Short mmCIF file of N, CA and C in Angstrom, two decimals:
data_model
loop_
_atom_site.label_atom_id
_atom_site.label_comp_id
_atom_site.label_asym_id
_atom_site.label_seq_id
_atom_site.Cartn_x
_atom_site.Cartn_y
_atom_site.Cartn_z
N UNK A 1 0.84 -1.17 0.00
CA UNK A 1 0.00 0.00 0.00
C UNK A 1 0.89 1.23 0.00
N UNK A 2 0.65 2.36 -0.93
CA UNK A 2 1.37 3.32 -0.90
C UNK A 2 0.40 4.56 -0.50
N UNK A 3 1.06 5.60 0.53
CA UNK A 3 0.66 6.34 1.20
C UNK A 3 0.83 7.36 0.58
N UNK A 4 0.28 8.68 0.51
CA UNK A 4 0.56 9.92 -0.35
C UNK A 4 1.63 10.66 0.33
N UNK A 5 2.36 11.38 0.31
CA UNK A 5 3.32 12.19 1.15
C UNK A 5 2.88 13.16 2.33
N UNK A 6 1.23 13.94 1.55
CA UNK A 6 0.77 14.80 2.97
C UNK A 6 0.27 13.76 3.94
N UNK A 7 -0.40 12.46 3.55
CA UNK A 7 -0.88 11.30 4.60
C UNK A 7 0.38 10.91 5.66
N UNK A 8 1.46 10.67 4.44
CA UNK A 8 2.86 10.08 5.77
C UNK A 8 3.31 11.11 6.39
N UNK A 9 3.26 12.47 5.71
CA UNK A 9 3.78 13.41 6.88
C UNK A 9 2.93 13.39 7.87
N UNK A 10 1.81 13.79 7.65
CA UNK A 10 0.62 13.72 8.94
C UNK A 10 0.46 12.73 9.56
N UNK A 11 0.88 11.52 9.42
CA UNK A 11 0.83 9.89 10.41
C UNK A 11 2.24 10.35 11.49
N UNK A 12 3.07 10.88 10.73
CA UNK A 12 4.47 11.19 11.08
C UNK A 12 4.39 11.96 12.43
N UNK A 13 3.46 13.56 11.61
CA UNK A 13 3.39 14.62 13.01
C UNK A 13 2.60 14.24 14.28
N UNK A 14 1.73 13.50 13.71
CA UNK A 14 0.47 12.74 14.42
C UNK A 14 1.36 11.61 15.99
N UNK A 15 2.05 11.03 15.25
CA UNK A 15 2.61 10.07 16.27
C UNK A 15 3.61 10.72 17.12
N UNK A 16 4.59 12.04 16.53
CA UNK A 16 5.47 13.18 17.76
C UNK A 16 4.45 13.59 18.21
N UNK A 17 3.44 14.25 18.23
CA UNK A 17 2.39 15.22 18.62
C UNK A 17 1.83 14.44 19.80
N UNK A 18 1.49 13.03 19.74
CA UNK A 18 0.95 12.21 20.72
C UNK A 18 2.36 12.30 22.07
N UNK A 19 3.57 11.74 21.20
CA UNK A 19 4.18 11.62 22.31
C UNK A 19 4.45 13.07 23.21
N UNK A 20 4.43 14.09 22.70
CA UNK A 20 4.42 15.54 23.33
C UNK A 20 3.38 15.66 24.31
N UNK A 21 1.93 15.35 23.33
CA UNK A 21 1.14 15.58 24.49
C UNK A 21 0.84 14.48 25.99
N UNK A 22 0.72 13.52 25.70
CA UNK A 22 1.25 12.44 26.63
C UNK A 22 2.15 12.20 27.14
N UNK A 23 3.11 12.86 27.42
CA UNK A 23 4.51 12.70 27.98
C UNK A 23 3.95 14.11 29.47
N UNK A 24 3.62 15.27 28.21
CA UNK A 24 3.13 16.50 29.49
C UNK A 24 2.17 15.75 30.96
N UNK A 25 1.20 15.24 29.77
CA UNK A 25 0.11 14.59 30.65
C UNK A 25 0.56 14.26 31.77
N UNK A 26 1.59 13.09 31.66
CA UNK A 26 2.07 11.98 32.64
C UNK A 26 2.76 12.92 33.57
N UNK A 27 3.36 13.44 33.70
CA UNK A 27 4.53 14.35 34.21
C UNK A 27 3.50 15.26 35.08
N UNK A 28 2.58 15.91 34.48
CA UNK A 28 1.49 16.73 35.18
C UNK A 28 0.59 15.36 36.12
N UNK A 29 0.38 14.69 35.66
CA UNK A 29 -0.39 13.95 36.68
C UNK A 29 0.50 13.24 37.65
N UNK A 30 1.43 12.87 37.68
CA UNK A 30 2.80 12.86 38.51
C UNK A 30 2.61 13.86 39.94
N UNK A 31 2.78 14.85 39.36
CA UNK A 31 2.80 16.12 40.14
C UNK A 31 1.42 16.29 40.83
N UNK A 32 0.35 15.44 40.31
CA UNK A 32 -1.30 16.50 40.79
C UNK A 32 -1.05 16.49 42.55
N UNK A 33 -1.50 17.73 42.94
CA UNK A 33 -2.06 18.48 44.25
C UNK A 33 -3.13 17.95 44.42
N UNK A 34 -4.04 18.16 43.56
CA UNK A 34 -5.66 17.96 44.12
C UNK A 34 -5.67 16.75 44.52
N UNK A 35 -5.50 15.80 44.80
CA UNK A 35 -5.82 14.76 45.39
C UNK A 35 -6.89 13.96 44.53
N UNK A 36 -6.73 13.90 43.11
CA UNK A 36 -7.35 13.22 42.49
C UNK A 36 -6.66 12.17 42.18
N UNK A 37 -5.33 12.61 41.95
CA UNK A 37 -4.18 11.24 41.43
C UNK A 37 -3.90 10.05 42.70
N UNK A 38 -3.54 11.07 43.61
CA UNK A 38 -2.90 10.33 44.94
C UNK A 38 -3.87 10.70 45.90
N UNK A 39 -3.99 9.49 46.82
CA UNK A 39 -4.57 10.06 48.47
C UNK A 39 -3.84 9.31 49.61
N UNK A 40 -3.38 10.39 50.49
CA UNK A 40 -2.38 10.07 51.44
C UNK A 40 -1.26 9.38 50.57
N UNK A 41 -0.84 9.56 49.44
CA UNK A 41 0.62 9.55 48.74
C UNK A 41 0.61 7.93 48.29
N UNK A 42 -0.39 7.49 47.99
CA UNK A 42 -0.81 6.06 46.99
C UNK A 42 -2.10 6.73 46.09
N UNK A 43 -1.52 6.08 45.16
CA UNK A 43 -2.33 5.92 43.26
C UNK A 43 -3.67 5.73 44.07
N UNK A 44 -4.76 6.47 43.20
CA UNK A 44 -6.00 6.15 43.01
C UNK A 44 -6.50 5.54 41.82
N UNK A 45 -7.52 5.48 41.76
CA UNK A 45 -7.82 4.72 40.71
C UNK A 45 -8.40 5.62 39.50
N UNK A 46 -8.37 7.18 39.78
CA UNK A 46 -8.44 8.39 38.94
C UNK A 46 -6.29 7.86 37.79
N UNK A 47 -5.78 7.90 38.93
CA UNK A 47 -4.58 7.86 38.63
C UNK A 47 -4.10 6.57 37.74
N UNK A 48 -4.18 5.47 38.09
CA UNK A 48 -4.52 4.59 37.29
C UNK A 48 -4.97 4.13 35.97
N UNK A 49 -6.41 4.82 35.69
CA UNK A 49 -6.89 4.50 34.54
C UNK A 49 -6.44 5.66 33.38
N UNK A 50 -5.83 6.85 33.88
CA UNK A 50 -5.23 7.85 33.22
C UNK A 50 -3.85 7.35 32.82
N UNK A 51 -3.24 6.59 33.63
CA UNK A 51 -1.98 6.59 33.17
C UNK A 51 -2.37 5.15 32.22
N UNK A 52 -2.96 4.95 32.16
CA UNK A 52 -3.55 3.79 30.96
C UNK A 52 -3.84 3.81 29.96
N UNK A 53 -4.31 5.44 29.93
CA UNK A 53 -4.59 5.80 28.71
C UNK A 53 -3.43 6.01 28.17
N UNK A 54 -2.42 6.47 29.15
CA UNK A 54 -1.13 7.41 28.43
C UNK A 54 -0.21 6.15 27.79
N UNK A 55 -0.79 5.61 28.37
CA UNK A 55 0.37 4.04 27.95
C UNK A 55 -0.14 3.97 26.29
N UNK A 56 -1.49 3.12 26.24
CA UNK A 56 -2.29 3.19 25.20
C UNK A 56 -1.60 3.84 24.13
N UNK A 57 -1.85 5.28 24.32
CA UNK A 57 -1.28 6.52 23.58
C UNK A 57 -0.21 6.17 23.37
N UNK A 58 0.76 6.29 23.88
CA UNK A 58 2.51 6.36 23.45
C UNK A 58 2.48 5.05 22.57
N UNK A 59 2.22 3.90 22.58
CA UNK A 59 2.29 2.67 21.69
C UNK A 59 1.15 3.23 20.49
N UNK A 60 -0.57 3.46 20.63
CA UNK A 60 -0.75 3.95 19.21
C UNK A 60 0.01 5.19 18.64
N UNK A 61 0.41 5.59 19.59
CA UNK A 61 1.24 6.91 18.94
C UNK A 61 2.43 6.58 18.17
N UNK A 62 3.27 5.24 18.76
CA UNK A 62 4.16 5.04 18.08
C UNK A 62 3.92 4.13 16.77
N UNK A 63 3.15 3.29 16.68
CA UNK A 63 3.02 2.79 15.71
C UNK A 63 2.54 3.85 14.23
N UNK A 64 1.94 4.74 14.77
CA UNK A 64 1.10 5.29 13.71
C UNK A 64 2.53 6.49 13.68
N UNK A 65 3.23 6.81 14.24
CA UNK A 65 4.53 7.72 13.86
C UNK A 65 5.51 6.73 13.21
N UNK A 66 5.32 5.65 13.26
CA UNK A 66 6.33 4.86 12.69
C UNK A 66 5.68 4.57 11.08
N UNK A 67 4.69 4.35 10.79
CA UNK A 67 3.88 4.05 9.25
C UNK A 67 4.64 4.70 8.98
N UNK A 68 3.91 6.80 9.16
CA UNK A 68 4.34 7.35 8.83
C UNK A 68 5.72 7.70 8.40
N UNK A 69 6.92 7.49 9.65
CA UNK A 69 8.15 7.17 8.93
C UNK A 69 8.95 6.69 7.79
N UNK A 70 8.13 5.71 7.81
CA UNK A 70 8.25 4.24 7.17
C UNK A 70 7.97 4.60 5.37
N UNK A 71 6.84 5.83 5.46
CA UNK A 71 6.52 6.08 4.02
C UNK A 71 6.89 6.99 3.80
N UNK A 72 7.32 8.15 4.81
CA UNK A 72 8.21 9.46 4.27
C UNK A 72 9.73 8.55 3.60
N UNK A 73 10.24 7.95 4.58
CA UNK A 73 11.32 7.45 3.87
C UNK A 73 11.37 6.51 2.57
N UNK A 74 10.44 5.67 2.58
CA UNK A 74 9.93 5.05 0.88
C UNK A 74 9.70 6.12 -0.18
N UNK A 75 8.80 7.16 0.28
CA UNK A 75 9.08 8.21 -0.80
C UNK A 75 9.80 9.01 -1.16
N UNK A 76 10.87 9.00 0.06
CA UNK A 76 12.61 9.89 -0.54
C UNK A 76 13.07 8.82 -1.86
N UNK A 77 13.20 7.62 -1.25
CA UNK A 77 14.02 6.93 -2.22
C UNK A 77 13.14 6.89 -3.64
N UNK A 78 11.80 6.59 -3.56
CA UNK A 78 11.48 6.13 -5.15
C UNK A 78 11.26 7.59 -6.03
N UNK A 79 11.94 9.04 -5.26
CA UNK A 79 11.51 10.47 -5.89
C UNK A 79 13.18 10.61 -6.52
#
């Protein structure tokens, strides 16, 4: 299957963009005050299912930044 060049760039930005925003996420929920993440300084289950998502994220993020890779660089070579 061949991908168009604006599709692989955008799978490309798509999969950094995830890891940017999910990386903040984690790091900010790390840190939360409010007592939604932690109570008395153990994980809740707010905390938990968030950092589940972030997991989630960073693996679809990487796969779908990697396509993208994968076809920016197929289309250097066959141009």
């Amino acid at each position: 299957m061949k991908l168009s060049r604006p599709v692989s760039w955008f799978l490309l930005a798509f999969g950094v963009w995830s890891w940017v925003i999910w990386v903040t996420f984690v790091k900010n929920l790390i840190k939360d005050s409010s007592g939604l993440a932690f109570d008395d300084g153990h994980p809740t289950a707010y905390f938990w299912v968030h950092l589940l998502l972030a997991v989630v994220s960073f693996v679809l993020g990487t796969v779908v930044g990697v396509i993208g890779l994968r076809s920016v660089r197929a289309l250097r070579r066959m141009s």
